[in-house]
Amino acid sequence: MYERPNQHETPLYKALVQHSQRKPYSFHVPGHKGGSILPSKAEKHYRDILEIDLTEITGLDDLHHPEESIKEAQDLLSNYFGSKHSFFLVGGSTSGNLAMVLANKQEGKPFLVQRNCHKSIMHALELSGAHPVFLHPIFEEETGRYGPVSSKQVEEALREFPDAAGLILTYPDYYGRTYDLTTMIEQAHDKNVPVLIDEAHGVHFSLGEPLPPSSLHLGADVVVQSAHKMSPAMTMGAYLHIGSNRIEKQKISTYLQMFQSSSPSYPIMASLDLARCYLATFTQEKLANSIEYVNEIREVFQSSPLWEVLPSEPGVDDPFKITLQVKGIYDAQLVSQLLEEEGIYPELVTDNQILLILGLEPTFSIVSLQARLQNVYANCSATNLEAHATIEQDVIHGEHPRYQKLAYSYQTLSRMQTTFLPWSEVEGKIASCSVIPYPPGIPLIMKGERIQSFQVEQLRQLMDKGVHIQSQVSNVKEGTYIYIE
């Protein structure tokens, strides 16, 4: 008779604590020797955690060949999420995205890729030498953002590329919004095409309604989750789940060894063990209380002269995320600055929206939040936001084809020469590096694509609004590097 594993157990964390309690003499790395050697100014914050910052010594297992406590912890993880196999990641979702793409590459076969995916997916595609076909997302008027691709696009792309190496999608998006993923998975599986999901922001969907369903439960073949984003894992802690027999575990494992450190962080791994335990033992009563708290927070933000709160659709939107649509001519960056002056730090600020992410449990007083927001509104009057306002102008959104390939393969691009051009001269040229508003880390201009005029104008507007731009170009405000054809 099958005995269900005890999800209250935390085997890796337990092994680390038991080892530290022995007061061992360390004749091995790391150099802080269990927190005994460190600057005195750091003792308060670091000494305790460094006691369990250990290495692959007897009894503490090996992430790249787990046989003991790490294996037990990963087996518990797999059991809770319902996967064929699950891995701990200490390099964030980035390492998982790299591994799942490289493990599924097939010579001469393209990947079908959602265009507004994270930059780590783009990096994986380039490293794999794959020939991506990008599916362009739909612009949603109700949210004022590019959202998912449509099932019709997926159907059309699969009809033209039935031998695709994989369908790569992001679910949910940065703002916690989901879509009809079930239909797309069925469409791909009808062609025996595996579905690879970057679910960085959805680890807590495993808790069930009223949250949206997890892509793993919907039938995805590989799912990567940033455990640190919405569960109590340390930053850089993530999970990779294999959901079907379409994926070879050994290939995934091989690439994870390539992309992850041979000296993985034990505190991060232990926090992944604890985060799984936390999710697995999170009661429906606790979830209901948390949702009630979130709704009260949402109400507090509703009555503002500066923004509107975008509605949250049950089963579609993550209730733990709140999007503020800054009103009219007000500058979102300046509004965010006023919030931060009162100790309210948002996750993301775009040209006209501010994203707030709440934890799975109450973390501060609603009365205290109300008081701080009243100070924000008072400072708004004192600052005279309208004096800093400009003529209201939405960032333009150009029309992309439903799906497209890069101008040249990554292999061909690697042999081409580059030159720097000002933005006024780059239209129609091929970008030699990506230009990425960050966060959320989704490329506005992709390496290898022909630059269109609306992209340049959109970038100019974003920079004028103070949005942070990542690029390999130090003087990105002046121009960018392009390939010489």
Coordinates of C-alpha atoms in Angstrom, one line a residue:
M1 CA 0.0 0.0 0.0
Y2 CA 1.3 3.4 -1.0
E3 CA 2.2 5.6 1.9
R4 CA 1.8 9.3 1.3
P5 CA 5.0 11.3 2.1
N6 CA 4.9 13.6 5.1
Q7 CA 5.0 17.1 3.6
H8 CA 5.8 18.5 7.1
E9 CA 9.3 17.0 6.7
T10 CA 12.3 19.1 5.6
P11 CA 15.1 16.6 5.2
L12 CA 17.8 18.9 3.8
Y13 CA 17.2 21.7 6.3
K14 CA 17.1 19.0 9.1
A15 CA 20.5 17.6 8.0
L16 CA 22.1 21.0 8.0
V17 CA 20.8 21.9 11.4
Q18 CA 21.8 18.6 12.9
H19 CA 25.3 19.0 11.4
S20 CA 25.7 22.5 12.9
Q21 CA 24.5 21.3 16.3
R22 CA 27.4 18.9 16.5
K23 CA 29.8 22.0 16.7
P24 CA 32.1 20.4 14.1
Y25 CA 35.6 21.5 13.3
S26 CA 35.7 22.6 9.7
F27 CA 38.7 21.6 7.7
H28 CA 36.8 22.3 4.5
V29 CA 35.4 25.2 2.5
P30 CA 33.8 27.8 2.8
G31 CA 36.3 30.2 4.3
H32 CA 33.9 31.7 6.9
K33 CA 34.1 28.4 8.8
G34 CA 30.5 28.3 9.9
G35 CA 30.3 32.0 10.5
S36 CA 33.3 32.1 12.8
I37 CA 35.3 34.4 10.4
L38 CA 33.5 37.5 9.2
P39 CA 33.7 41.3 9.9
S40 CA 32.2 42.2 13.2
K41 CA 29.7 44.6 11.6
A42 CA 28.1 41.6 9.8
E43 CA 27.7 39.3 12.8
K44 CA 24.1 40.4 13.5
H45 CA 22.8 39.5 10.1
Y46 CA 25.2 36.7 8.9
R47 CA 26.4 34.6 11.7
D48 CA 23.3 32.4 12.1
I49 CA 22.8 31.7 8.4
L50 CA 26.5 31.0 7.8
E51 CA 26.2 28.1 10.3
I52 CA 24.3 26.2 7.7
D53 CA 26.3 27.5 4.7
L54 CA 28.1 24.3 4.1
T55 CA 29.4 22.1 1.3
E56 CA 29.3 18.6 0.0
I57 CA 30.7 16.8 3.0
T58 CA 29.6 13.4 4.4
G59 CA 25.9 13.4 5.2
L60 CA 24.9 16.6 3.3
D61 CA 24.5 15.0 -0.2
D62 CA 25.4 16.5 -3.6
L63 CA 22.9 18.5 -5.7
H64 CA 24.4 17.2 -8.9
H65 CA 24.2 13.6 -7.8
P66 CA 21.7 13.5 -5.0
E67 CA 21.3 10.2 -3.0
E68 CA 20.4 11.3 0.5
S69 CA 18.8 14.5 2.0
I70 CA 18.7 16.4 -1.2
K71 CA 17.1 13.5 -3.0
E72 CA 14.5 13.1 -0.3
A73 CA 13.8 16.9 -0.5
Q74 CA 13.4 16.8 -4.2
D75 CA 11.2 13.7 -4.0
L76 CA 8.9 15.5 -1.6
L77 CA 8.9 18.5 -4.0
S78 CA 7.9 16.2 -6.9
N79 CA 5.2 14.5 -4.8
Y80 CA 3.6 17.9 -3.8
F81 CA 3.6 19.4 -7.3
G82 CA 2.6 16.1 -9.0
S83 CA 5.6 16.0 -11.4
K84 CA 7.5 13.1 -12.9
H85 CA 10.6 14.6 -11.4
S86 CA 11.6 17.9 -9.8
F87 CA 14.9 19.7 -9.3
F88 CA 16.2 22.4 -7.0
L89 CA 17.7 25.4 -8.8
V90 CA 20.1 27.8 -7.1
G91 CA 20.6 30.0 -10.2
G92 CA 17.0 31.3 -10.3
S93 CA 14.5 30.5 -13.1
T94 CA 17.3 31.6 -15.5
S95 CA 19.2 28.4 -15.0
G96 CA 16.0 26.4 -15.4
N97 CA 15.0 28.2 -18.6
L98 CA 18.5 27.6 -20.1
A99 CA 18.4 23.9 -19.2
M100 CA 14.9 23.2 -20.5
V101 CA 15.5 24.9 -23.9
L102 CA 18.9 23.3 -24.4
A103 CA 17.6 19.9 -23.4
N104 CA 14.9 20.1 -26.0
K105 CA 16.8 21.4 -29.0
Q106 CA 16.7 19.3 -32.1
E107 CA 18.9 19.9 -35.1
G108 CA 17.0 21.8 -37.8
K109 CA 13.8 22.1 -35.9
P110 CA 12.5 25.5 -34.7
F111 CA 11.1 26.5 -31.4
L112 CA 7.8 28.4 -31.3
V113 CA 8.3 31.1 -28.8
Q114 CA 6.1 33.8 -27.3
R115 CA 7.6 37.1 -28.3
N116 CA 7.3 38.8 -24.9
C117 CA 9.2 36.2 -23.0
H118 CA 12.0 36.8 -20.5
K119 CA 15.5 37.6 -21.7
S120 CA 16.8 34.3 -20.3
I121 CA 14.7 32.4 -22.9
M122 CA 16.3 34.5 -25.6
H123 CA 19.7 33.7 -24.2
A124 CA 18.8 30.0 -24.2
L125 CA 17.7 30.1 -27.8
E126 CA 20.9 31.8 -28.9
L127 CA 23.0 29.3 -26.9
S128 CA 21.1 26.4 -28.5
G129 CA 21.7 27.6 -32.0
A130 CA 17.9 27.1 -32.6
H131 CA 15.9 28.8 -35.3
P132 CA 13.1 30.4 -33.3
V133 CA 9.7 31.4 -34.7
F134 CA 8.3 34.3 -32.5
L135 CA 4.6 34.5 -31.9
H136 CA 3.6 38.0 -31.2
P137 CA 1.3 38.8 -28.2
I138 CA -2.0 40.4 -28.3
F139 CA -2.3 44.0 -27.0
E140 CA -5.1 44.0 -24.4
E141 CA -7.0 47.2 -24.2
E142 CA -8.4 46.4 -20.7
T143 CA -4.9 46.1 -19.2
G144 CA -3.1 48.5 -21.5
R145 CA -0.4 45.9 -22.0
Y146 CA 0.8 43.2 -24.4
G147 CA -0.6 39.9 -23.0
P148 CA -0.5 36.3 -24.2
V149 CA -0.5 34.9 -27.7
S150 CA -3.8 33.4 -28.9
S151 CA -4.6 29.8 -29.5
K152 CA -5.3 30.6 -33.1
Q153 CA -1.7 31.8 -33.5
V154 CA -0.5 28.6 -31.9
E155 CA -2.7 26.6 -34.2
E156 CA -1.4 28.4 -37.3
A157 CA 2.2 28.1 -36.3
L158 CA 1.9 24.4 -35.5
R159 CA 0.3 23.9 -38.9
E160 CA 3.3 25.5 -40.6
F161 CA 5.9 24.0 -38.3
P162 CA 4.5 20.7 -37.2
D163 CA 8.0 19.3 -36.3
A164 CA 8.7 22.1 -33.9
A165 CA 11.2 21.2 -31.1
G166 CA 8.9 22.9 -28.5
L167 CA 6.3 25.6 -27.8
I168 CA 7.7 28.1 -25.2
L169 CA 5.2 30.2 -23.3
T170 CA 5.2 32.5 -20.2
Y171 CA 2.4 31.7 -17.7
P172 CA 1.4 33.8 -15.9
D173 CA 2.8 37.1 -17.1
Y174 CA 4.7 39.5 -14.8
Y175 CA 1.5 41.0 -13.6
G176 CA 0.0 37.6 -12.6
R177 CA -2.4 37.4 -15.5
T178 CA -3.2 34.0 -17.1
Y179 CA -5.0 32.7 -20.2
D180 CA -6.4 29.6 -21.9
L181 CA -3.3 27.5 -21.7
T182 CA -5.2 24.2 -21.8
T183 CA -6.1 24.6 -25.4
M184 CA -2.6 25.5 -26.5
I185 CA -1.2 22.5 -24.7
E186 CA -3.7 20.2 -26.4
Q187 CA -2.8 21.8 -29.8
A188 CA 0.9 21.2 -29.3
H189 CA 0.5 17.7 -27.9
D190 CA -1.7 16.8 -31.0
K191 CA 1.6 17.3 -33.0
N192 CA 3.7 15.6 -30.3
V193 CA 5.3 19.0 -29.6
P194 CA 6.4 19.5 -26.0
V195 CA 5.2 22.6 -24.1
L196 CA 7.9 24.4 -22.0
I197 CA 6.6 27.0 -19.5
D198 CA 8.3 29.8 -17.8
E199 CA 6.1 30.0 -14.7
A200 CA 8.4 32.2 -12.7
H201 CA 5.5 34.0 -11.0
G202 CA 3.2 31.1 -10.4
V203 CA 4.8 28.8 -7.8
H204 CA 1.9 29.5 -5.4
F205 CA -0.8 28.5 -8.0
S206 CA -0.3 25.0 -6.5
L207 CA -2.5 26.2 -3.6
G208 CA -5.6 26.0 -5.7
E209 CA -8.7 28.2 -6.1
P210 CA -9.3 31.1 -6.1
L211 CA -5.8 31.2 -7.7
P212 CA -5.4 30.3 -11.4
P213 CA -4.4 26.7 -12.1
S214 CA -0.7 25.8 -12.4
S215 CA 0.6 25.0 -15.9
L216 CA 2.0 21.7 -14.5
H217 CA -1.6 20.6 -13.6
L218 CA -2.8 21.6 -17.0
G219 CA -0.4 19.2 -18.7
A220 CA 2.8 21.2 -19.5
D221 CA 5.9 19.1 -20.1
V222 CA 8.5 21.3 -18.4
V223 CA 7.7 24.0 -15.9
V224 CA 10.2 26.4 -14.3
Q225 CA 9.2 28.4 -11.2
S226 CA 10.9 31.1 -9.3
A227 CA 10.2 29.8 -5.8
H228 CA 11.6 33.0 -4.3
K229 CA 9.1 35.3 -5.9
M230 CA 5.9 34.1 -4.1
S231 CA 7.0 31.5 -1.6
P232 CA 9.4 31.9 1.3
A233 CA 12.6 30.8 -0.5
M234 CA 15.8 32.8 -0.7
T235 CA 16.5 34.9 -3.8
M236 CA 17.8 32.7 -6.6
G237 CA 15.9 29.7 -5.3
A238 CA 13.8 28.1 -8.0
Y239 CA 12.2 24.8 -9.1
L240 CA 12.2 22.9 -12.4
H241 CA 9.5 20.2 -12.9
I242 CA 9.2 17.5 -15.6
G243 CA 5.6 16.9 -16.3
S244 CA 5.6 14.1 -18.9
N245 CA 7.6 11.4 -20.6
R246 CA 8.2 13.6 -23.6
I247 CA 11.2 15.0 -21.7
E248 CA 14.3 13.1 -20.9
K249 CA 15.3 13.6 -17.3
Q250 CA 18.9 12.8 -18.0
K251 CA 19.2 15.7 -20.6
I252 CA 17.7 18.2 -18.1
S253 CA 20.0 17.0 -15.4
T254 CA 23.1 17.2 -17.7
Y255 CA 22.3 20.8 -18.7
L256 CA 21.6 21.8 -15.1
Q257 CA 25.1 20.6 -14.2
M258 CA 26.4 22.9 -16.9
F259 CA 24.5 26.0 -15.9
Q260 CA 24.5 25.7 -12.1
S261 CA 27.5 26.1 -9.8
S262 CA 29.4 23.0 -8.7
S263 CA 29.4 24.7 -5.3
P264 CA 25.6 25.3 -4.8
S265 CA 24.4 27.4 -1.9
Y266 CA 23.1 25.1 0.9
P267 CA 21.1 28.0 2.5
I268 CA 19.3 28.5 -0.8
M269 CA 18.6 24.8 -1.2
A270 CA 17.4 24.5 2.4
S271 CA 15.1 27.4 1.8
L272 CA 13.7 25.6 -1.2
D273 CA 13.0 22.6 1.1
L274 CA 11.3 24.9 3.6
A275 CA 9.3 26.7 0.9
R276 CA 7.9 23.4 -0.4
C277 CA 6.9 22.5 3.2
Y278 CA 5.3 25.9 3.6
L279 CA 3.2 25.5 0.4
A280 CA 2.3 21.9 1.1
T281 CA 1.0 22.6 4.6
F282 CA -0.7 25.9 3.7
T283 CA -4.4 25.4 4.7
Q284 CA -7.4 26.5 2.8
E285 CA -8.4 28.5 5.9
K286 CA -5.1 30.4 5.8
L287 CA -5.5 31.0 2.1
A288 CA -9.0 32.4 2.6
N289 CA -7.7 34.8 5.3
S290 CA -4.9 35.9 3.1
I291 CA -7.3 36.6 0.2
E292 CA -9.5 38.7 2.6
Y293 CA -6.4 40.7 3.7
V294 CA -5.4 41.2 0.0
N295 CA -8.9 42.5 -0.8
E296 CA -8.7 45.0 2.1
I297 CA -5.3 46.2 0.8
R298 CA -6.9 46.6 -2.7
E299 CA -9.7 48.7 -1.2
V300 CA -7.1 50.9 0.5
F301 CA -5.5 51.6 -2.8
Q302 CA -8.8 52.1 -4.7
S303 CA -9.6 55.6 -3.3
S304 CA -6.7 57.6 -4.7
P305 CA -6.5 60.8 -6.7
L306 CA -3.3 59.5 -8.5
W307 CA -4.3 56.1 -9.9
E308 CA -7.0 53.6 -10.6
V309 CA -6.7 49.9 -9.5
L310 CA -7.1 47.5 -12.4
P311 CA -9.7 44.9 -11.7
S312 CA -8.7 41.3 -10.8
E313 CA -10.6 38.5 -12.5
P314 CA -11.0 35.4 -10.4
G315 CA -9.3 32.4 -11.9
V316 CA -7.5 34.6 -14.4
D317 CA -5.5 37.1 -12.4
D318 CA -3.3 36.4 -9.4
P319 CA -5.1 38.1 -6.5
F320 CA -1.8 38.7 -4.7
K321 CA -0.8 41.3 -7.4
I322 CA -2.2 44.8 -7.7
T323 CA -1.7 47.0 -10.7
L324 CA -2.1 50.7 -10.3
Q325 CA -2.9 52.6 -13.5
V326 CA -1.6 56.1 -13.0
K327 CA -4.2 58.7 -13.9
G328 CA -4.1 61.0 -16.8
I329 CA -1.0 63.2 -17.2
Y330 CA 0.7 62.1 -14.0
D331 CA 4.2 60.6 -14.3
A332 CA 4.3 57.0 -13.0
Q333 CA 8.0 57.4 -12.0
L334 CA 7.3 60.5 -9.9
V335 CA 4.3 58.8 -8.3
S336 CA 6.5 55.8 -7.5
Q337 CA 9.1 58.1 -6.0
L338 CA 6.4 59.6 -3.7
L339 CA 5.5 56.1 -2.6
E340 CA 9.1 55.2 -1.8
E341 CA 9.6 58.4 0.2
E342 CA 6.9 56.9 2.5
G343 CA 8.6 53.5 2.6
I344 CA 6.2 51.9 0.1
Y345 CA 8.3 50.1 -2.5
P346 CA 6.6 48.7 -5.6
E347 CA 7.9 45.7 -7.6
L348 CA 7.7 47.4 -11.0
V349 CA 7.2 50.8 -12.6
T350 CA 6.5 51.3 -16.3
D351 CA 5.5 54.4 -18.2
N352 CA 2.0 54.4 -16.8
Q353 CA 1.6 51.5 -14.4
I354 CA 2.9 50.5 -10.9
L355 CA 2.9 46.8 -9.9
L356 CA 2.5 45.8 -6.2
I357 CA 3.1 42.2 -5.0
L358 CA 1.8 41.0 -1.7
G359 CA 3.0 38.1 0.3
L360 CA 1.0 34.9 1.0
E361 CA 0.3 36.1 4.5
P362 CA -0.3 39.6 6.1
T363 CA 2.9 41.4 6.6
F364 CA 1.9 44.9 7.7
S365 CA -0.9 46.9 9.3
I366 CA -3.6 48.2 7.0
V367 CA -4.0 51.2 9.4
S368 CA -0.3 51.9 9.0
L369 CA -0.6 51.6 5.2
Q370 CA -3.5 54.1 5.1
A371 CA -1.5 56.6 7.1
R372 CA 1.4 56.3 4.8
L373 CA -0.8 56.8 1.7
Q374 CA -2.3 59.9 3.3
N375 CA 1.2 61.3 3.5
V376 CA 1.7 60.4 -0.2
Y377 CA -1.4 62.3 -1.1
A378 CA -0.3 65.3 1.0
N379 CA 3.2 65.2 -0.5
C380 CA 1.6 65.0 -3.9
S381 CA -0.1 68.4 -3.3
A382 CA 3.1 69.9 -1.9
T383 CA 5.1 68.6 -4.8
N384 CA 2.5 69.8 -7.3
L385 CA 2.6 66.8 -9.6
E386 CA 0.7 68.7 -12.3
A387 CA 3.7 71.1 -12.6
H388 CA 5.8 68.1 -13.6
A389 CA 3.2 66.7 -16.0
T390 CA 3.4 66.6 -19.7
I391 CA 0.9 66.4 -22.5
E392 CA -0.8 63.0 -22.0
Q393 CA 0.6 60.6 -24.5
D394 CA 0.3 56.8 -24.4
V395 CA 3.4 54.9 -25.5
I396 CA 2.7 53.7 -29.1
H397 CA 2.2 50.0 -29.8
G398 CA 3.0 49.0 -33.4
E399 CA 1.6 46.1 -35.3
H400 CA 3.7 43.0 -35.5
P401 CA 3.1 40.0 -37.9
R402 CA 1.4 37.1 -36.1
Y403 CA 4.7 35.3 -36.1
Q404 CA 8.1 35.9 -37.5
K405 CA 11.7 34.5 -37.8
L406 CA 14.9 36.3 -37.2
A407 CA 16.5 37.9 -40.2
Y408 CA 19.4 35.4 -40.0
S409 CA 20.3 32.4 -37.9
Y410 CA 22.3 32.9 -34.7
Q411 CA 25.2 31.1 -36.4
T412 CA 25.2 33.5 -39.3
L413 CA 24.8 36.5 -37.0
S414 CA 27.9 35.4 -35.0
R415 CA 30.0 35.8 -38.2
M416 CA 28.7 39.3 -39.2
Q417 CA 30.4 42.6 -38.3
T418 CA 28.7 45.3 -36.3
T419 CA 28.7 49.1 -36.2
F420 CA 27.1 51.8 -34.0
L421 CA 24.4 54.0 -35.4
P422 CA 22.2 56.7 -33.8
W423 CA 18.6 55.9 -33.3
S424 CA 17.6 58.1 -36.2
E425 CA 19.4 55.8 -38.6
V426 CA 18.6 52.2 -37.4
E427 CA 15.2 51.6 -39.0
G428 CA 15.4 48.5 -41.2
K429 CA 18.7 47.5 -39.8
I430 CA 19.4 44.3 -37.8
A431 CA 19.9 44.7 -34.1
S432 CA 23.1 43.1 -32.8
C433 CA 22.0 43.3 -29.2
S434 CA 18.8 43.3 -27.3
V435 CA 17.2 46.4 -25.8
I436 CA 15.3 45.5 -22.7
P437 CA 13.1 47.7 -20.4
Y438 CA 13.9 46.2 -16.9
P439 CA 11.9 45.1 -15.0
P440 CA 10.2 43.1 -16.4
G441 CA 13.1 41.9 -18.6
I442 CA 11.2 41.4 -21.8
P443 CA 13.1 42.6 -24.9
L444 CA 11.6 45.6 -26.7
I445 CA 14.1 45.0 -29.5
M446 CA 15.5 41.5 -30.0
K447 CA 19.0 40.6 -31.1
G448 CA 18.8 39.5 -34.8
E449 CA 15.5 41.2 -35.7
R450 CA 15.0 44.1 -38.1
I451 CA 14.3 47.3 -36.2
Q452 CA 11.0 49.0 -37.0
S453 CA 10.3 52.7 -36.7
F454 CA 7.6 52.2 -34.0
Q455 CA 10.1 50.3 -31.8
V456 CA 12.5 53.3 -31.9
E457 CA 9.6 55.7 -31.1
Q458 CA 8.4 53.4 -28.3
L459 CA 11.9 53.2 -26.9
R460 CA 12.3 57.0 -27.0
Q461 CA 9.0 57.5 -25.2
L462 CA 10.0 55.0 -22.5
M463 CA 13.4 56.6 -22.0
D464 CA 11.7 60.0 -21.8
K465 CA 9.5 58.7 -19.0
G466 CA 12.5 57.5 -17.1
V467 CA 12.0 53.7 -17.6
H468 CA 15.3 51.8 -16.9
I469 CA 16.7 50.2 -20.1
Q470 CA 19.2 47.3 -20.1
S471 CA 21.5 46.8 -23.1
Q472 CA 25.1 45.9 -23.9
V473 CA 25.3 49.5 -25.2
S474 CA 26.6 51.9 -22.5
N475 CA 25.1 54.9 -24.3
V476 CA 21.8 53.4 -25.3
K477 CA 20.1 56.8 -25.2
E478 CA 22.1 57.8 -28.3
G479 CA 21.9 54.7 -30.4
T480 CA 22.7 51.0 -30.7
Y481 CA 24.9 48.5 -32.5
I482 CA 23.6 46.9 -35.7
Y483 CA 24.9 44.2 -38.0
I484 CA 26.5 45.2 -41.3
E485 CA 24.8 43.2 -44.1

